[in-house]
GROMACS .gro file of C-alpha atoms in nm:
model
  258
    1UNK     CA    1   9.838   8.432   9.986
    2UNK     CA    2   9.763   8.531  10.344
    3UNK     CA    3   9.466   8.298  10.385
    4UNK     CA    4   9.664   8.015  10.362
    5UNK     CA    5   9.903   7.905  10.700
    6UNK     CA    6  10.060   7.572  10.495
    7UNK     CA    7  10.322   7.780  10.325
    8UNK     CA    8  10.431   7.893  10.692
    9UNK     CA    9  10.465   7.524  10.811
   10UNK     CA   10  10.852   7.537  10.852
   11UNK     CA   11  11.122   7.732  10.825
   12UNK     CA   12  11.385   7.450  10.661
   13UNK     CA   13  11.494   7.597  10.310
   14UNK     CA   14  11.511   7.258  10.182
   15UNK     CA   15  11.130   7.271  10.267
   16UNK     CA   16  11.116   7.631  10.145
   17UNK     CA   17  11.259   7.501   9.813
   18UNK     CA   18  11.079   7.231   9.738
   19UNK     CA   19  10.766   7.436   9.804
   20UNK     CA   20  10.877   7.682   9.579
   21UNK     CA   21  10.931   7.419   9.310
   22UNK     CA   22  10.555   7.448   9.251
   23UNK     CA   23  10.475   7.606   8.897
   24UNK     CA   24  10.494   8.003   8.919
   25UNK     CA   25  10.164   7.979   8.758
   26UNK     CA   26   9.998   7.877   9.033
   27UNK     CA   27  10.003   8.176   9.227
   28UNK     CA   28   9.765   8.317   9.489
   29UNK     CA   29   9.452   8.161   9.497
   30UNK     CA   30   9.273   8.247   9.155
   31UNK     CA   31   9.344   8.018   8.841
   32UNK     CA   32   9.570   8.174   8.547
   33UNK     CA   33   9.221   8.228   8.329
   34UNK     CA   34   9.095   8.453   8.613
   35UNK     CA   35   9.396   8.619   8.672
   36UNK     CA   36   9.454   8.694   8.283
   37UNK     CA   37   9.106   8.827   8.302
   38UNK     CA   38   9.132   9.065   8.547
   39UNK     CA   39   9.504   9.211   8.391
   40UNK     CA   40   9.295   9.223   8.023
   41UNK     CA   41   9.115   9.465   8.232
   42UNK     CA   42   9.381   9.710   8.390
   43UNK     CA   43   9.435   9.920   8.059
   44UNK     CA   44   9.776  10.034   8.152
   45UNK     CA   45   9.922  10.324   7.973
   46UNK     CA   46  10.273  10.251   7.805
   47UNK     CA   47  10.539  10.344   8.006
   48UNK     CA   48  10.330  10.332   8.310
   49UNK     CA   49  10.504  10.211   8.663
   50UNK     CA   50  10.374   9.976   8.862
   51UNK     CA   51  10.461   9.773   9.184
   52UNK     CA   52  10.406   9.461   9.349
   53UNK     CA   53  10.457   9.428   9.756
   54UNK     CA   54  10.522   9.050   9.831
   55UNK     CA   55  10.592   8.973   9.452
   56UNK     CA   56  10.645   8.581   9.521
   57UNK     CA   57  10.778   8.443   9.259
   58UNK     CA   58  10.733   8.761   9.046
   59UNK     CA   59  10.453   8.595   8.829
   60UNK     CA   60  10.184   8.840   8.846
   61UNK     CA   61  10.410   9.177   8.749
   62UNK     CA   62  10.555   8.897   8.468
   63UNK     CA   63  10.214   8.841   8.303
   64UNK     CA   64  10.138   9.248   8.334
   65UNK     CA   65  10.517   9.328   8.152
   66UNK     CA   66  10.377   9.072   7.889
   67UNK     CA   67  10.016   9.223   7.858
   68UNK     CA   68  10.163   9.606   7.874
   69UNK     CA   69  10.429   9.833   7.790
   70UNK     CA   70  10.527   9.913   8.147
   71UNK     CA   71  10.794   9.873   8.409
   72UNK     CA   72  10.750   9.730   8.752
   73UNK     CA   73  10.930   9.676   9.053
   74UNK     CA   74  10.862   9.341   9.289
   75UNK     CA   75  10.930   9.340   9.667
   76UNK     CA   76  10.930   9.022   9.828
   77UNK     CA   77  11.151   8.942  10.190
   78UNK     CA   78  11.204   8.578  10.129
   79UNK     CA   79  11.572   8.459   9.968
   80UNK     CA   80  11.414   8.181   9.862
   81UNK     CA   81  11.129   8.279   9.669
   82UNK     CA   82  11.311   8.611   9.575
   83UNK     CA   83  11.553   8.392   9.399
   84UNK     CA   84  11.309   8.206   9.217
   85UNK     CA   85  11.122   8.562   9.134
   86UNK     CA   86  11.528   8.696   8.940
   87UNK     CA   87  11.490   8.285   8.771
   88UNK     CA   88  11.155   8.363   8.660
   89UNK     CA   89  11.163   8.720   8.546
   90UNK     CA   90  11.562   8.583   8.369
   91UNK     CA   91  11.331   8.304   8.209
   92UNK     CA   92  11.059   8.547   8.024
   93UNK     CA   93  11.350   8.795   7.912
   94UNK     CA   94  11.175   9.065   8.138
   95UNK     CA   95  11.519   9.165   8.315
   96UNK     CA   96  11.497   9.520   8.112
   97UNK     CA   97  11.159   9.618   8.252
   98UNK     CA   98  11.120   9.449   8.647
   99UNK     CA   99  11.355   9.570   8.887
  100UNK     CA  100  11.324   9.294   9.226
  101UNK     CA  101  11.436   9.396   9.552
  102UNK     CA  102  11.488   9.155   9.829
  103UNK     CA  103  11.347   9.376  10.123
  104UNK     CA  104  11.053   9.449  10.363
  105UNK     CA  105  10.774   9.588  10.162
  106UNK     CA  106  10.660   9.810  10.472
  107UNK     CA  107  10.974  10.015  10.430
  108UNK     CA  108  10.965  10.067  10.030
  109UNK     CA  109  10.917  10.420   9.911
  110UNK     CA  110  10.909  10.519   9.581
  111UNK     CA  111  11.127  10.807   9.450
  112UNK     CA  112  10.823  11.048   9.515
  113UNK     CA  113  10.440  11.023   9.573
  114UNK     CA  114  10.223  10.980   9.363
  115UNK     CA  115  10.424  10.872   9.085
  116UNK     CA  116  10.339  10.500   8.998
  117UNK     CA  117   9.966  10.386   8.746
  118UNK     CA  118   9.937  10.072   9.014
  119UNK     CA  119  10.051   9.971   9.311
  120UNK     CA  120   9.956   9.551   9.397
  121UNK     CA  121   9.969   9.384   9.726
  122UNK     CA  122   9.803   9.072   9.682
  123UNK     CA  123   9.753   8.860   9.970
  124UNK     CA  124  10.017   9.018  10.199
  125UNK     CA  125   9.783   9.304  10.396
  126UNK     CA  126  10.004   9.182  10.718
  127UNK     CA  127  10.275   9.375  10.592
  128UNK     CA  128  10.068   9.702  10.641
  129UNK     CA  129   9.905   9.524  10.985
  130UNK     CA  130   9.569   9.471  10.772
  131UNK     CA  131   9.371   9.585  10.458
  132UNK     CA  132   9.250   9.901  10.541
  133UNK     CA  133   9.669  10.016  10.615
  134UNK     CA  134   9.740   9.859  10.273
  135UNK     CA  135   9.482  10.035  10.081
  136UNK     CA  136   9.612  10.335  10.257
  137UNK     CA  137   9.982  10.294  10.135
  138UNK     CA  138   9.923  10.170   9.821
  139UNK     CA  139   9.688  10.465   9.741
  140UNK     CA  140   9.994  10.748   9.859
  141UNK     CA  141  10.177  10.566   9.567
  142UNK     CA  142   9.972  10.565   9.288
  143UNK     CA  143   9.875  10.883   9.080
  144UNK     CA  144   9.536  11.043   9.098
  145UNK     CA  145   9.357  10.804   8.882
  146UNK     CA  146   9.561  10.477   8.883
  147UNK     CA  147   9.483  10.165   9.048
  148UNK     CA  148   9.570  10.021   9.328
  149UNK     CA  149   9.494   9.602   9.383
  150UNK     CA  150   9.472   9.386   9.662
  151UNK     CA  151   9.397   9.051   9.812
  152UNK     CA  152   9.207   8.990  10.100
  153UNK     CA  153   9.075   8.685  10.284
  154UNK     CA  154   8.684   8.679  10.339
  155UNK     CA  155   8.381   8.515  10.558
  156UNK     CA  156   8.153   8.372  10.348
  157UNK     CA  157   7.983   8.193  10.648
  158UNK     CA  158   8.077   8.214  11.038
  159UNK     CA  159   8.355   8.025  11.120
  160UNK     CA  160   8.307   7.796  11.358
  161UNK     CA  161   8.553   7.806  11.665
  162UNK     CA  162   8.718   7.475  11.607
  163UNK     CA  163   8.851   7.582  11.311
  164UNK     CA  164   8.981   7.890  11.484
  165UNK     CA  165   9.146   7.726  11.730
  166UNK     CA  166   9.344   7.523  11.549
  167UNK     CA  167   9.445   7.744  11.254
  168UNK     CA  168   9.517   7.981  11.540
  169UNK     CA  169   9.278   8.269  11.388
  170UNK     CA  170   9.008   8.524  11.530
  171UNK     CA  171   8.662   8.559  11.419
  172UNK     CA  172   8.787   8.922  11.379
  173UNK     CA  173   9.060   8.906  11.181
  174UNK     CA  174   8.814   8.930  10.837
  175UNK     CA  175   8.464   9.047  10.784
  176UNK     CA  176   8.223   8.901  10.477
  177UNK     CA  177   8.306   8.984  10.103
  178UNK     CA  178   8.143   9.359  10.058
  179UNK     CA  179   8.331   9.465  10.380
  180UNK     CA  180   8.645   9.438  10.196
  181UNK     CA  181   8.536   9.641   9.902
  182UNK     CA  182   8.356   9.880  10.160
  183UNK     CA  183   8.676   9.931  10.302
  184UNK     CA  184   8.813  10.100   9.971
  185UNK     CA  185   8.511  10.299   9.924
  186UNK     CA  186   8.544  10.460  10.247
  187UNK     CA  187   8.899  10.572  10.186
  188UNK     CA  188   8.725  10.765   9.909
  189UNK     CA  189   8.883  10.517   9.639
  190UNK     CA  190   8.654  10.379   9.380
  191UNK     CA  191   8.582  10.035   9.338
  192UNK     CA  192   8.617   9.889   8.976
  193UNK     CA  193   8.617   9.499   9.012
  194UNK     CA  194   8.656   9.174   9.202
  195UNK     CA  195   8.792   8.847   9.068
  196UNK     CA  196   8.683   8.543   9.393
  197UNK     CA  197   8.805   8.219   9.453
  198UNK     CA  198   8.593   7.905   9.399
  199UNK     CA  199   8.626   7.586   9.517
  200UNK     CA  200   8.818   7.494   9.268
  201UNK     CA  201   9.078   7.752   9.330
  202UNK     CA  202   9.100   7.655   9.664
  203UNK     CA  203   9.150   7.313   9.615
  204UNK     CA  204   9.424   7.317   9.434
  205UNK     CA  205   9.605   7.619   9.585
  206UNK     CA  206   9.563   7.376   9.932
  207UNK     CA  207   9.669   7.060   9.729
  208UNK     CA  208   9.963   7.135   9.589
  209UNK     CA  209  10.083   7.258   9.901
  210UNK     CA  210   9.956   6.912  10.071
  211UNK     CA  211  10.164   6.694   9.838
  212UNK     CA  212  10.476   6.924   9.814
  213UNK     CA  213  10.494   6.866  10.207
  214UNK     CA  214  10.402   6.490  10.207
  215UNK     CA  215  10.660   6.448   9.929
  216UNK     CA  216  10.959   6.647  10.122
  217UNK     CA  217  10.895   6.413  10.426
  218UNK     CA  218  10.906   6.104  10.190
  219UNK     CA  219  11.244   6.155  10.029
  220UNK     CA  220  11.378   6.335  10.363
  221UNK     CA  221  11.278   6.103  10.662
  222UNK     CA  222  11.579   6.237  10.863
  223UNK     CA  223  11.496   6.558  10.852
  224UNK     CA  224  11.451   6.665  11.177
  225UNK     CA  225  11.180   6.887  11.072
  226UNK     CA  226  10.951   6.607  10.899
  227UNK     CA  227  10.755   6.522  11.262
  228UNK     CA  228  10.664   6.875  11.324
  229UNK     CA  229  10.608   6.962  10.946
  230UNK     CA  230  10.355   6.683  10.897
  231UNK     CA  231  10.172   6.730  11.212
  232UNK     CA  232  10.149   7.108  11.123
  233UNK     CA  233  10.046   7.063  10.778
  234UNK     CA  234   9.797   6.750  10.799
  235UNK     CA  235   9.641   6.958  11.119
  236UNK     CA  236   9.602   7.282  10.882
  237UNK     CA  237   9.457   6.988  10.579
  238UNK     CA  238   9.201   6.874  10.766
  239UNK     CA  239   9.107   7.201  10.927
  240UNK     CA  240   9.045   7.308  10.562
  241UNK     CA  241   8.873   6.984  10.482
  242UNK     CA  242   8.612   7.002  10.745
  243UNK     CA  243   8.525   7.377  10.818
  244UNK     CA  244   8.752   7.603  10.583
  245UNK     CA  245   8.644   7.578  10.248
  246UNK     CA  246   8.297   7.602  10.358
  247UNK     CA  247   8.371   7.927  10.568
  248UNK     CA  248   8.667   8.087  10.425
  249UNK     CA  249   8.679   8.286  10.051
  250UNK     CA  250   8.935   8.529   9.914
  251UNK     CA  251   8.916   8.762   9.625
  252UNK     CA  252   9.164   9.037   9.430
  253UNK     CA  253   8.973   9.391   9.474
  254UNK     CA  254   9.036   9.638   9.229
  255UNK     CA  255   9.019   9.998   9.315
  256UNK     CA  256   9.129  10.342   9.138
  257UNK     CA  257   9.208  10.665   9.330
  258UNK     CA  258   9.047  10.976   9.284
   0.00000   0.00000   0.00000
C-alpha cells in the first residue's frame, strides 16, 4: 500500500525477494477477515470483468476469481512481485480466468470504455498522481453501474512535522477519512462502503516488513546495501512507532458509477 515507505527501502532484488517472501495473504493493510468481508459484498455478476492496477502479488483479484464467476486482469510494474503474482495465480489453478501483465498501470486501456463490472486500485493512487485522478480512470472503465475500489491513506489526527520530515511527506498530501469518500461523491459516483485499518492492521502490515529487513541484513552482512537499508528502515520504524500510528489511517472505499 501507498501509506507505507518500508517496502521502498531499497532497490536490491535480493531485498525485493525476500520481502516478497511474506505470505500473499498479507496484503495491503486490512486483515484477510476484512478483506473477505468486503468481496462477500461486491455481488459480481458471472462473467463479469474486472481489473486490478498494482495487483501485487495478485491476491486480491485471486480471492474475487474464488468468490465469483468472473475474469480479471492484474497490472503490476515490478518483475519481482509480478513473478510472484503468475506463482500465485499458477498455485490456486486461476491461470484460465486472470490474465497479468507486467506494465505501467497509467498506460492500460481496456479494449473499449465502459466495458469492465470493477475496476480496483488499491493503495497505488500515485500511479494516477492522486485519488481524485484514480477515481477518475477507474470510473471511464467500469460500466454504468459497476464498481470501482480504492485505497487511500488518511489523517485521523494532524501530523506532527517531525514525522513529516523524516518520512519525507506533506501535511497535504491526504486529508481526514470523509474527504476521501467526499472525493467520490463529487465525481458524481456513489459511495457504497468502507473497510479501515486498525491498529492491529497496522502493526502487522509494519512488522512484517520490520523483520523481513532485519532478517536480510542478518544472513547478508556484505551486502553493500545492509547500512543504508537498516538506517532507512529503522528511521521509517520508529517514525511509525512514535507519531504514525497515532496520526496516520487507511481504508478501501467502495464506490459504484452512475
Amino acid at each position: 500500500a501507498g501509506a507505507s515507505k518500508v517496502c521502498n527501502i531499497s532497490s536490491n532484488a535480493a531485498l525485493s525477494s525476500t520481502v516478497s517472501s511474506i505470505s500473499a495473504n498479507d496484503i495491503n493493510l486490512v486483515s484477510l477477515a476484512k478483506t473477505r468481508e468486503l468481496i462477500d459484498l461486491l455481488h459480481l455478476p458471472d462473467g463479469g470483468r474486472v481489473l486490478d492496477v498494482a495487483c501485487g502479488k495478485a491476491e486480491f483479484l485471486c480471492l474475487v476469481a474464488e468468490r465469483y464467476e468472473v475474469t480479471g486482469t492484474g497490472l503490476d510494474l515490478s518483475p519481482v512481485t509480478f513473478k510472484e503474482a503468475r506463482k500465485n495465480v499458477a498455485a490456486r489453478e486461476l491461470t484460465d480466468r486472470i490474465e497479468l501483465l507486467n506494465m505501467d498501470g497509467g498506460k492500460y486501456e481496456p479494449d473499449r470504455e465502459e466495458s469492465l463490472d470493477m475496476a480496483s486500485c488499491i493503495g497505488a493512487s500515485w500511479v494516477y498522481q492522486g485519488h481524485q485522478r484514480t477515481l477518475k480512470a477507474m470510473s471511464k472503465m467500469v460500466k454504468s453501474g459497476g464498481l470501482v475500489l480504492v485505497g487511500e491513506p488518511f489523517w485521523k489526527i494532524p501530523p506532527d512535522p517531525e514525522y513529516l520530515r523524516l518520512t519525507e511527506q506533506e501535511a497535504e498530501s491526504y486529508g481526514p477519512h470523509s474527504n476521501n469518500v467526499q472525493t467520490g461523491v463529487d465525481l458524481g459516483l456513489t459511495f457504497l462502503y468502507s473497510v479501515v485499518s486498525s491498529g492491529d492492521d497496522w502493526d502487522r502490515y509494519e512488522g512484517l516488513q520490520w523483520q523481513a529487513a532485519e532478517r536480510y541484513v542478518a544472513a547478508h552482512p556484505d551486502d553493500p546495501d545492509v547500512e543504508v537499508l537498516l538506517r532507512t528502515m529503522r528511521k521509517n520504524r520508529d517514525a511509525y512507532l512514535r507519531w504514525g500510528r497515532d496520526c496516520l489511517g487507511w481504508a478501501m472505499y467502495l464506490f459504484s458509477t452512475p
